[in-house]
mmCIF file of C-alpha atoms and ligand atoms in Angstrom:
data_model
loop_
_atom_site.group_PDB
_atom_site.id
_atom_site.type_symbol
_atom_site.label_atom_id
_atom_site.label_comp_id
_atom_site.label_asym_id
_atom_site.label_seq_id
_atom_site.Cartn_x
_atom_site.Cartn_y
_atom_site.Cartn_z
ATOM 1 C CA MET A 1 24.595 18.903 27.246
ATOM 2 C CA SER A 2 26.463 15.841 26.072
ATOM 3 C CA MET A 3 29.828 17.572 26.083
ATOM 4 C CA PRO A 4 30.001 18.275 29.838
ATOM 5 C CA ILE A 5 28.952 14.665 30.551
ATOM 6 C CA ARG A 6 31.717 13.389 28.271
ATOM 7 C CA LEU A 7 34.194 15.736 29.884
ATOM 8 C CA ARG A 8 33.117 14.584 33.332
ATOM 9 C CA SER A 9 33.441 10.918 32.286
ATOM 10 C CA PHE A 10 36.886 11.642 30.944
ATOM 11 C CA ALA A 11 37.895 13.414 34.144
ATOM 12 C CA LEU A 12 36.628 10.464 36.183
ATOM 13 C CA ALA A 13 38.451 7.988 33.948
ATOM 14 C CA LEU A 14 41.721 9.925 33.831
ATOM 15 C CA PRO A 15 43.237 8.427 37.005
ATOM 16 C CA LEU A 16 42.380 4.950 35.682
ATOM 17 C CA ILE A 17 43.913 5.738 32.298
ATOM 18 C CA LEU A 18 47.090 7.065 33.910
ATOM 19 C CA ARG A 19 47.258 4.119 36.267
ATOM 20 C CA SER A 20 46.843 1.641 33.428
ATOM 21 C CA ALA A 21 49.581 3.400 31.489
ATOM 22 C CA PHE A 22 52.180 3.795 34.228
ATOM 23 C CA GLY A 23 51.386 1.813 37.349
ATOM 24 C CA ALA A 24 49.617 -1.303 36.135
ATOM 25 C CA PRO A 25 51.234 -4.729 36.296
ATOM 26 C CA GLN A 26 50.832 -5.125 32.525
ATOM 27 C CA SER A 27 52.052 -1.760 31.274
ATOM 28 C CA THR A 28 54.411 -1.574 28.313
ATOM 29 C CA LEU A 29 55.443 1.851 29.623
ATOM 30 C CA ASP A 30 56.767 0.343 32.856
ATOM 31 C CA PRO A 31 59.509 -1.938 31.497
ATOM 32 C CA ALA A 32 61.318 -4.384 33.768
ATOM 33 C CA GLY A 33 63.788 -5.925 31.330
ATOM 34 C CA PRO A 34 66.029 -5.031 28.363
ATOM 35 C CA ALA A 35 63.647 -6.092 25.561
ATOM 36 C CA ALA A 36 60.722 -4.228 27.135
ATOM 37 C CA LYS A 37 62.921 -1.129 27.561
ATOM 38 C CA TYR A 38 63.595 -1.003 23.839
ATOM 39 C CA ILE A 39 59.865 -1.196 23.161
ATOM 40 C CA SER A 40 59.065 1.382 25.828
ATOM 41 C CA ASN A 41 61.642 3.820 24.420
ATOM 42 C CA LEU A 42 60.233 3.440 20.924
ATOM 43 C CA SER A 43 56.696 3.882 22.287
ATOM 44 C CA TRP A 44 57.661 7.160 23.966
ATOM 45 C CA ILE A 45 59.304 8.452 20.783
ATOM 46 C CA VAL A 46 56.149 7.609 18.801
ATOM 47 C CA TYR A 47 53.759 9.095 21.416
ATOM 48 C CA MET A 48 55.763 12.285 21.798
ATOM 49 C CA THR A 49 56.238 12.769 18.051
ATOM 50 C CA PHE A 50 52.527 12.434 17.406
ATOM 51 C CA CYS A 51 51.654 14.662 20.359
ATOM 52 C CA VAL A 52 53.845 17.377 18.798
ATOM 53 C CA VAL A 53 52.278 16.756 15.369
ATOM 54 C CA GLY A 54 48.803 16.895 16.951
ATOM 55 C CA VAL A 55 49.496 20.182 18.743
ATOM 56 C CA ILE A 56 50.909 21.783 15.577
ATOM 57 C CA MET A 57 47.872 20.584 13.593
ATOM 58 C CA TRP A 58 45.459 22.091 16.138
ATOM 59 C CA ILE A 59 47.351 25.381 16.162
ATOM 60 C CA LEU A 60 47.264 25.530 12.334
ATOM 61 C CA LEU A 61 43.579 24.643 12.322
ATOM 62 C CA ALA A 62 42.806 27.362 14.854
ATOM 63 C CA TRP A 63 44.858 29.852 12.863
ATOM 64 C CA ALA A 64 43.154 28.907 9.590
ATOM 65 C CA SER A 65 39.679 29.145 11.109
ATOM 66 C CA THR A 66 40.261 32.668 12.424
ATOM 67 C CA ARG A 67 42.075 33.920 9.344
ATOM 68 C CA ARG A 68 39.015 34.398 7.143
ATOM 69 C CA LYS A 69 37.041 37.473 8.157
ATOM 70 C CA GLY A 70 33.614 38.493 6.907
ATOM 71 C CA SER A 71 31.327 36.610 4.578
ATOM 72 C CA PHE A 72 32.234 34.215 1.802
ATOM 73 C CA ASP A 73 31.516 36.906 -0.749
ATOM 74 C CA HIS A 74 34.338 39.109 0.454
ATOM 75 C CA HIS A 75 37.147 36.696 1.258
ATOM 76 C CA GLU A 76 40.561 37.297 -0.152
ATOM 77 C CA PRO A 77 41.536 35.208 -3.178
ATOM 78 C CA VAL A 78 43.460 32.037 -2.394
ATOM 79 C CA ASP A 79 47.112 32.064 -3.394
ATOM 80 C CA ILE A 80 47.273 28.848 -5.453
ATOM 81 C CA GLU A 81 51.083 28.697 -5.615
ATOM 82 C CA ASP A 82 51.452 29.144 -1.872
ATOM 83 C CA GLY A 83 48.816 26.418 -1.353
ATOM 84 C CA HIS A 84 50.802 23.933 -3.418
ATOM 85 C CA SER A 85 53.920 24.328 -1.331
ATOM 86 C CA TRP A 86 51.854 23.829 1.857
ATOM 87 C CA ILE A 87 50.435 20.603 0.463
ATOM 88 C CA PHE A 88 53.831 19.382 -0.745
ATOM 89 C CA ILE A 89 55.684 20.111 2.473
ATOM 90 C CA GLY A 90 52.913 19.458 5.012
ATOM 91 C CA GLY A 91 51.255 16.570 3.220
ATOM 92 C CA LEU A 92 54.267 14.747 1.772
ATOM 93 C CA VAL A 93 57.699 15.785 3.015
ATOM 94 C CA ILE A 94 57.004 16.070 6.753
ATOM 95 C CA PRO A 95 54.919 12.840 7.018
ATOM 96 C CA PHE A 96 57.550 10.977 4.964
ATOM 97 C CA VAL A 97 60.392 12.126 7.209
ATOM 98 C CA ILE A 98 58.457 11.273 10.397
ATOM 99 C CA LEU A 99 57.160 7.878 9.226
ATOM 100 C CA ALA A 100 60.510 6.884 7.680
ATOM 101 C CA THR A 101 62.334 7.777 10.908
ATOM 102 C CA ILE A 102 59.888 5.742 13.007
ATOM 103 C CA PHE A 103 60.148 2.846 10.537
ATOM 104 C CA VAL A 104 63.941 2.781 10.862
ATOM 105 C CA LEU A 105 63.724 3.044 14.666
ATOM 106 C CA GLY A 106 61.188 0.177 14.616
ATOM 107 C CA LEU A 107 63.540 -2.015 12.566
ATOM 108 C CA ASN A 108 66.311 -1.131 14.973
ATOM 109 C CA THR A 109 64.150 -2.167 17.926
ATOM 110 C CA MET A 110 63.234 -5.470 16.272
ATOM 111 C CA ALA A 111 66.911 -6.181 15.564
ATOM 112 C CA ALA A 112 67.743 -5.604 19.239
ATOM 113 C CA PHE A 113 65.952 -8.778 20.321
ATOM 114 C CA PRO A 114 65.970 -11.278 17.485
ATOM 115 C CA VAL A 115 63.411 -14.047 17.416
ATOM 116 C CA HIS A 116 65.069 -17.323 16.452
ATOM 117 C CA ASP A 117 63.453 -20.125 14.527
ATOM 118 C CA GLY A 118 64.561 -22.570 17.209
ATOM 119 C CA GLY A 119 67.355 -24.154 15.166
ATOM 120 C CA HIS A 120 70.389 -22.336 16.576
ATOM 121 C CA VAL A 121 69.639 -21.955 20.250
ATOM 122 C CA HIS A 122 69.021 -24.327 23.108
ATOM 123 C CA PRO A 123 66.102 -22.896 25.024
ATOM 124 C CA GLU A 124 65.855 -23.481 28.755
ATOM 125 C CA ILE A 125 62.096 -23.434 28.755
ATOM 126 C CA ARG A 126 59.540 -24.679 26.270
ATOM 127 C CA VAL A 127 56.116 -23.071 26.458
ATOM 128 C CA THR A 128 53.291 -24.709 24.535
ATOM 129 C CA GLY A 129 50.067 -22.800 24.016
ATOM 130 C CA ARG A 130 46.956 -24.915 24.550
ATOM 131 C CA GLN A 131 43.304 -23.944 24.424
ATOM 132 C CA TRP A 132 43.383 -22.239 26.939
ATOM 133 C CA TRP A 133 46.409 -22.559 29.165
ATOM 134 C CA TRP A 134 50.212 -22.597 29.032
ATOM 135 C CA ASP A 135 52.142 -25.846 29.256
ATOM 136 C CA VAL A 136 55.599 -25.038 30.637
ATOM 137 C CA GLU A 137 58.538 -27.463 30.395
ATOM 138 C CA TYR A 138 62.007 -26.837 31.780
ATOM 139 C CA VAL A 139 64.264 -28.556 29.282
ATOM 140 C CA SER A 140 67.849 -27.545 30.127
ATOM 141 C CA GLY A 141 70.465 -29.962 31.433
ATOM 142 C CA PRO A 142 70.169 -33.732 31.597
ATOM 143 C CA ILE A 143 66.758 -35.299 31.108
ATOM 144 C CA GLU A 144 66.468 -36.126 34.831
ATOM 145 C CA ALA A 145 66.574 -32.403 35.550
ATOM 146 C CA HIS A 146 63.627 -31.603 33.285
ATOM 147 C CA PHE A 147 60.262 -30.867 34.808
ATOM 148 C CA ARG A 148 56.868 -29.577 33.839
ATOM 149 C CA THR A 149 54.524 -26.985 35.256
ATOM 150 C CA ALA A 150 51.792 -24.696 33.912
ATOM 151 C CA ASN A 151 50.838 -21.043 33.581
ATOM 152 C CA GLU A 152 53.660 -19.813 35.831
ATOM 153 C CA ILE A 153 57.216 -19.411 34.533
ATOM 154 C CA HIS A 154 60.008 -18.843 37.027
ATOM 155 C CA ILE A 155 63.252 -17.261 35.861
ATOM 156 C CA PRO A 156 66.347 -15.990 37.667
ATOM 157 C CA VAL A 157 66.825 -12.204 37.569
ATOM 158 C CA GLY A 158 69.704 -10.530 35.764
ATOM 159 C CA ARG A 159 70.374 -13.017 33.014
ATOM 160 C CA PRO A 160 68.691 -13.768 29.699
ATOM 161 C CA VAL A 161 66.504 -16.852 29.436
ATOM 162 C CA ASP A 162 65.576 -18.338 26.065
ATOM 163 C CA ILE A 163 62.024 -19.606 25.773
ATOM 164 C CA GLU A 164 60.832 -21.758 22.907
ATOM 165 C CA LEU A 165 57.225 -21.096 21.933
ATOM 166 C CA LEU A 166 55.030 -23.772 20.397
ATOM 167 C CA SER A 167 51.368 -24.539 19.952
ATOM 168 C CA THR A 168 49.461 -27.787 19.656
ATOM 169 C CA ASP A 169 46.194 -26.338 18.381
ATOM 170 C CA VAL A 170 45.749 -22.779 17.116
ATOM 171 C CA ILE A 171 47.960 -19.686 17.040
ATOM 172 C CA HIS A 172 48.428 -18.065 20.442
ATOM 173 C CA SER A 173 50.634 -15.119 21.364
ATOM 174 C CA PHE A 174 52.946 -14.878 24.348
ATOM 175 C CA TRP A 175 52.862 -11.417 25.864
ATOM 176 C CA VAL A 176 54.337 -10.304 29.173
ATOM 177 C CA PRO A 177 54.291 -6.545 28.571
ATOM 178 C CA ARG A 178 56.804 -5.543 31.253
ATOM 179 C CA LEU A 179 59.388 -8.020 29.939
ATOM 180 C CA HIS A 180 58.949 -8.407 26.181
ATOM 181 C CA GLY A 181 56.800 -7.724 23.144
ATOM 182 C CA LYS A 182 54.287 -10.162 21.713
ATOM 183 C CA GLU A 183 55.471 -13.324 20.009
ATOM 184 C CA ASP A 184 53.246 -15.900 18.358
ATOM 185 C CA LEU A 185 53.053 -19.574 19.262
ATOM 186 C CA VAL A 186 52.466 -21.282 15.952
ATOM 187 C CA PRO A 187 51.694 -24.985 15.375
ATOM 188 C CA GLY A 188 54.695 -26.583 13.666
ATOM 189 C CA GLN A 189 56.825 -23.421 13.768
ATOM 190 C CA PRO A 190 58.869 -23.040 16.966
ATOM 191 C CA ASN A 191 59.885 -19.483 17.824
ATOM 192 C CA VAL A 192 62.419 -18.605 20.494
ATOM 193 C CA ILE A 193 62.404 -15.365 22.458
ATOM 194 C CA ARG A 194 64.898 -14.132 25.013
ATOM 195 C CA ILE A 195 63.476 -12.579 28.148
ATOM 196 C CA GLU A 196 65.277 -11.036 31.071
ATOM 197 C CA ALA A 197 64.015 -9.379 34.243
ATOM 198 C CA ASP A 198 66.039 -6.737 36.090
ATOM 199 C CA GLN A 199 64.229 -7.025 39.410
ATOM 200 C CA PRO A 200 62.551 -9.852 41.314
ATOM 201 C CA GLY A 201 58.786 -9.760 40.997
ATOM 202 C CA SER A 202 55.757 -11.338 39.442
ATOM 203 C CA TYR A 203 55.046 -10.127 35.915
ATOM 204 C CA PRO A 204 51.597 -10.998 34.572
ATOM 205 C CA GLY A 205 51.075 -11.851 30.935
ATOM 206 C CA GLN A 206 48.277 -12.619 28.573
ATOM 207 C CA CYS A 207 47.602 -14.483 25.362
ATOM 208 C CA ALA A 208 47.551 -11.725 22.760
ATOM 209 C CA GLU A 209 46.139 -13.553 19.735
ATOM 210 C CA TYR A 210 42.461 -14.472 19.578
ATOM 211 C CA CYS A 211 42.416 -18.242 20.009
ATOM 212 C CA GLY A 212 38.829 -19.157 20.808
ATOM 213 C CA ALA A 213 36.158 -18.788 23.450
ATOM 214 C CA GLN A 214 38.464 -18.436 26.455
ATOM 215 C CA HIS A 215 41.226 -16.375 24.847
ATOM 216 C CA ALA A 216 40.678 -13.568 27.354
ATOM 217 C CA HIS A 217 41.131 -16.033 30.229
ATOM 218 C CA MET A 218 44.460 -17.376 28.971
ATOM 219 C CA MET A 219 46.760 -15.653 31.437
ATOM 220 C CA LEU A 220 50.211 -16.493 32.708
ATOM 221 C CA SER A 221 52.816 -15.022 35.006
ATOM 222 C CA VAL A 222 56.578 -14.806 34.927
ATOM 223 C CA VAL A 223 58.048 -14.922 38.418
ATOM 224 C CA ALA A 224 61.568 -13.494 38.507
ATOM 225 C CA GLN A 225 63.616 -14.560 41.516
ATOM 226 C CA SER A 226 67.130 -14.103 42.837
ATOM 227 C CA PRO A 227 69.365 -16.876 41.461
ATOM 228 C CA SER A 228 69.405 -18.714 44.814
ATOM 229 C CA ASP A 229 65.606 -18.490 45.244
ATOM 230 C CA TYR A 230 65.208 -19.669 41.684
ATOM 231 C CA GLU A 231 67.457 -22.700 42.272
ATOM 232 C CA THR A 232 65.488 -23.543 45.413
ATOM 233 C CA TRP A 233 62.236 -23.329 43.471
ATOM 234 C CA ALA A 234 63.571 -25.438 40.585
ATOM 235 C CA ALA A 235 64.901 -28.083 42.973
ATOM 236 C CA GLY A 236 61.463 -28.232 44.617
ATOM 237 C CA GLN A 237 59.765 -28.642 41.234
ATOM 238 C CA ARG A 238 62.173 -31.422 40.230
ATOM 239 C CA ASN A 239 61.360 -33.341 43.382
ATOM 240 C CA PRO A 240 58.697 -35.965 43.121
ATOM 241 C CA PHE A 241 55.250 -35.210 44.447
ATOM 242 C CA ALA A 242 54.560 -34.480 48.099
ATOM 243 C CA GLN A 243 53.329 -37.476 50.087
ATOM 244 C CA PRO A 244 50.021 -37.093 51.906
ATOM 245 C CA VAL A 245 50.710 -36.394 55.564
ATOM 246 C CA ASN A 246 47.257 -36.956 57.079
ATOM 247 C CA ASP A 247 44.105 -38.997 56.540
ATOM 248 C CA GLN A 248 42.282 -36.226 54.725
ATOM 249 C CA GLN A 249 45.084 -35.764 52.186
ATOM 250 C CA MET A 250 45.348 -39.544 51.807
ATOM 251 C CA ARG A 251 41.626 -39.659 51.052
ATOM 252 C CA GLY A 252 42.087 -36.820 48.562
ATOM 253 C CA GLN A 253 44.823 -38.718 46.767
ATOM 254 C CA GLN A 254 42.617 -41.816 46.489
ATOM 255 C CA LEU A 255 39.792 -39.695 45.098
ATOM 256 C CA PHE A 256 42.117 -38.056 42.573
ATOM 257 C CA ARG A 257 43.074 -41.475 41.259
ATOM 258 C CA ALA A 258 39.553 -42.926 41.376
ATOM 259 C CA LYS A 259 37.693 -39.982 39.820
ATOM 260 C CA PRO A 260 38.278 -38.732 36.249
ATOM 261 C CA CYS A 261 41.091 -36.361 37.367
ATOM 262 C CA ALA A 262 43.930 -38.807 36.646
ATOM 263 C CA LEU A 263 42.768 -39.366 33.068
ATOM 264 C CA CYS A 264 43.737 -35.812 32.112
ATOM 265 C CA HIS A 265 46.322 -34.692 34.674
ATOM 266 C CA THR A 266 49.769 -35.904 35.693
ATOM 267 C CA ILE A 267 51.076 -36.057 39.231
ATOM 268 C CA ARG A 268 54.627 -37.341 38.804
ATOM 269 C CA GLY A 269 55.419 -40.343 40.923
ATOM 270 C CA THR A 270 51.822 -41.562 40.869
ATOM 271 C CA ASP A 271 49.841 -43.468 38.265
ATOM 272 C CA ALA A 272 48.104 -40.219 37.292
ATOM 273 C CA GLN A 273 49.753 -39.627 33.899
ATOM 274 C CA GLY A 274 47.160 -37.750 31.837
ATOM 275 C CA THR A 275 48.453 -35.085 29.470
ATOM 276 C CA VAL A 276 45.247 -33.347 28.376
ATOM 277 C CA GLY A 277 45.356 -30.821 31.211
ATOM 278 C CA PRO A 278 48.111 -29.135 33.216
ATOM 279 C CA ASP A 279 50.703 -31.127 35.193
ATOM 280 C CA LEU A 280 49.562 -30.904 38.812
ATOM 281 C CA THR A 281 52.668 -32.354 40.507
ATOM 282 C CA HIS A 282 53.267 -29.076 42.374
ATOM 283 C CA ILE A 283 49.929 -27.349 41.877
ATOM 284 C CA GLY A 284 49.977 -26.223 45.520
ATOM 285 C CA SER A 285 53.033 -24.049 44.832
ATOM 286 C CA ARG A 286 51.365 -21.978 42.093
ATOM 287 C CA GLN A 287 49.752 -18.577 42.524
ATOM 288 C CA GLY A 288 46.802 -19.202 40.229
ATOM 289 C CA ILE A 289 44.592 -21.888 38.730
ATOM 290 C CA ALA A 290 42.574 -22.064 35.495
ATOM 291 C CA ALA A 291 45.363 -20.278 33.567
ATOM 292 C CA ASN A 292 45.624 -17.682 36.354
ATOM 293 C CA MET A 293 41.988 -16.719 36.030
ATOM 294 C CA LEU A 294 41.502 -17.546 39.728
ATOM 295 C CA ALA A 295 43.786 -17.241 42.754
ATOM 296 C CA ASN A 296 44.925 -20.622 44.010
ATOM 297 C CA ASN A 297 43.003 -21.106 47.258
ATOM 298 C CA PRO A 298 40.732 -23.872 48.612
ATOM 299 C CA ALA A 299 37.451 -22.113 47.767
ATOM 300 C CA ASN A 300 38.466 -21.421 44.165
ATOM 301 C CA LEU A 301 39.866 -24.921 43.690
ATOM 302 C CA ALA A 302 36.619 -26.463 44.904
ATOM 303 C CA ALA A 303 34.605 -24.165 42.634
ATOM 304 C CA TRP A 304 36.871 -24.937 39.679
ATOM 305 C CA VAL A 305 36.671 -28.714 40.117
ATOM 306 C CA THR A 306 32.884 -28.733 40.357
ATOM 307 C CA HIS A 307 31.911 -25.813 38.098
ATOM 308 C CA ALA A 308 34.689 -25.436 35.520
ATOM 309 C CA GLN A 309 32.196 -25.192 32.669
ATOM 310 C CA ALA A 310 30.382 -22.331 34.353
ATOM 311 C CA LEU A 311 33.634 -20.495 35.099
ATOM 312 C CA LYS A 312 35.287 -21.213 31.769
ATOM 313 C CA PRO A 313 32.731 -22.448 29.226
ATOM 314 C CA ALA A 314 34.081 -24.619 26.372
ATOM 315 C CA SER A 315 37.337 -25.436 28.175
ATOM 316 C CA GLN A 316 38.360 -29.094 28.327
ATOM 317 C CA MET A 317 37.972 -29.186 32.112
ATOM 318 C CA PRO A 318 34.600 -30.837 32.809
ATOM 319 C CA ASN A 319 32.403 -30.227 35.825
ATOM 320 C CA VAL A 320 33.450 -33.009 38.191
ATOM 321 C CA SER A 321 30.505 -32.971 40.517
ATOM 322 C CA GLN A 322 30.192 -36.510 41.867
ATOM 323 C CA PHE A 323 31.643 -35.603 45.279
ATOM 324 C CA THR A 324 30.181 -35.368 48.748
ATOM 325 C CA GLY A 325 31.180 -32.227 50.644
ATOM 326 C CA ASP A 326 33.767 -34.181 52.657
ATOM 327 C CA GLU A 327 35.225 -35.730 49.545
ATOM 328 C CA LEU A 328 35.595 -32.367 47.844
ATOM 329 C CA GLN A 329 37.334 -30.950 50.911
ATOM 330 C CA ALA A 330 39.709 -33.921 50.957
ATOM 331 C CA LEU A 331 40.524 -33.553 47.248
ATOM 332 C CA VAL A 332 41.186 -29.829 47.644
ATOM 333 C CA ALA A 333 43.334 -30.417 50.756
ATOM 334 C CA TYR A 334 45.386 -32.955 48.796
ATOM 335 C CA LEU A 335 45.885 -30.652 45.808
ATOM 336 C CA GLN A 336 46.844 -27.767 48.098
ATOM 337 C CA SER A 337 49.410 -29.999 49.802
ATOM 338 C CA LEU A 338 51.276 -30.567 46.528
ATOM 339 C CA LYS A 339 53.752 -27.753 47.122
HETATM 340 CU CU1 CUA B 401 45.602 -18.257 23.362
HETATM 341 CU CU2 CUA B 401 44.465 -16.240 22.777
#
């Protein structure tokens, strides 16, 4: 009885399994850059090898189970010598050859995209893992050209970009499956990875090292753009904050400065210079909020400001609830205007 139910569940789940393997935005098997292609190729070699091994094992098992006829009293004597060679070849030689080959291919894959210790390269972007969001600094060129954002990394397509990975608290892991393998962000030990995207697009990623209560909600995205779109974006991010253009936004700005917001968040060009939470200078230009847990829209922003602890318990964002409805709308309108 249980078997048909399991089979039916499997049949129902199969499209989901296939979709998560091939069509999902976070599939290792759907690479979009050179490093991910190496990993995908190795993955296919491993999957296919073990599929072949599995099929051969099942065939041998089926053959062995049908070989013995009659009762145990009348079976033919086992050929000990023949058995030894089976064990030697099947249990030692073949696994050694397969595992050694995969080991060498794995080393080869690792060598194809070296991880630097940060001493020899000048990364363009510095990503710092925080519980539980990604602090993103653009650090190439003169200091005036540097800027800061969060949870969303823009890169130009078609050229490698070096990213330095750091942590200020615990170990996190940077993982954007369609672009690169996992790499840890370790306190006191900068690592540098090189990512490259072949096509424009938004590539979601995820913290891949358990780092506390909200580990599963520590998402990010890499947005790959044509070089000209990327330069336009970067120029916009370098610009100082957007000025309020109407009374509601003006009111929102006053509230941001008067309420606790400014203690933890920076909006460049204003006296809001907090560094506990993400830089909000261009929050309106980002796709997500709360480390990409929520889409960036007015309803979610309002919910996040007032109920952060319900949405993301144990995060450092408190519930900021001392607003009237009008005040909350004004604050949200101001934040949304910061494109
Ligand atoms: Cu950060 Cu898991």
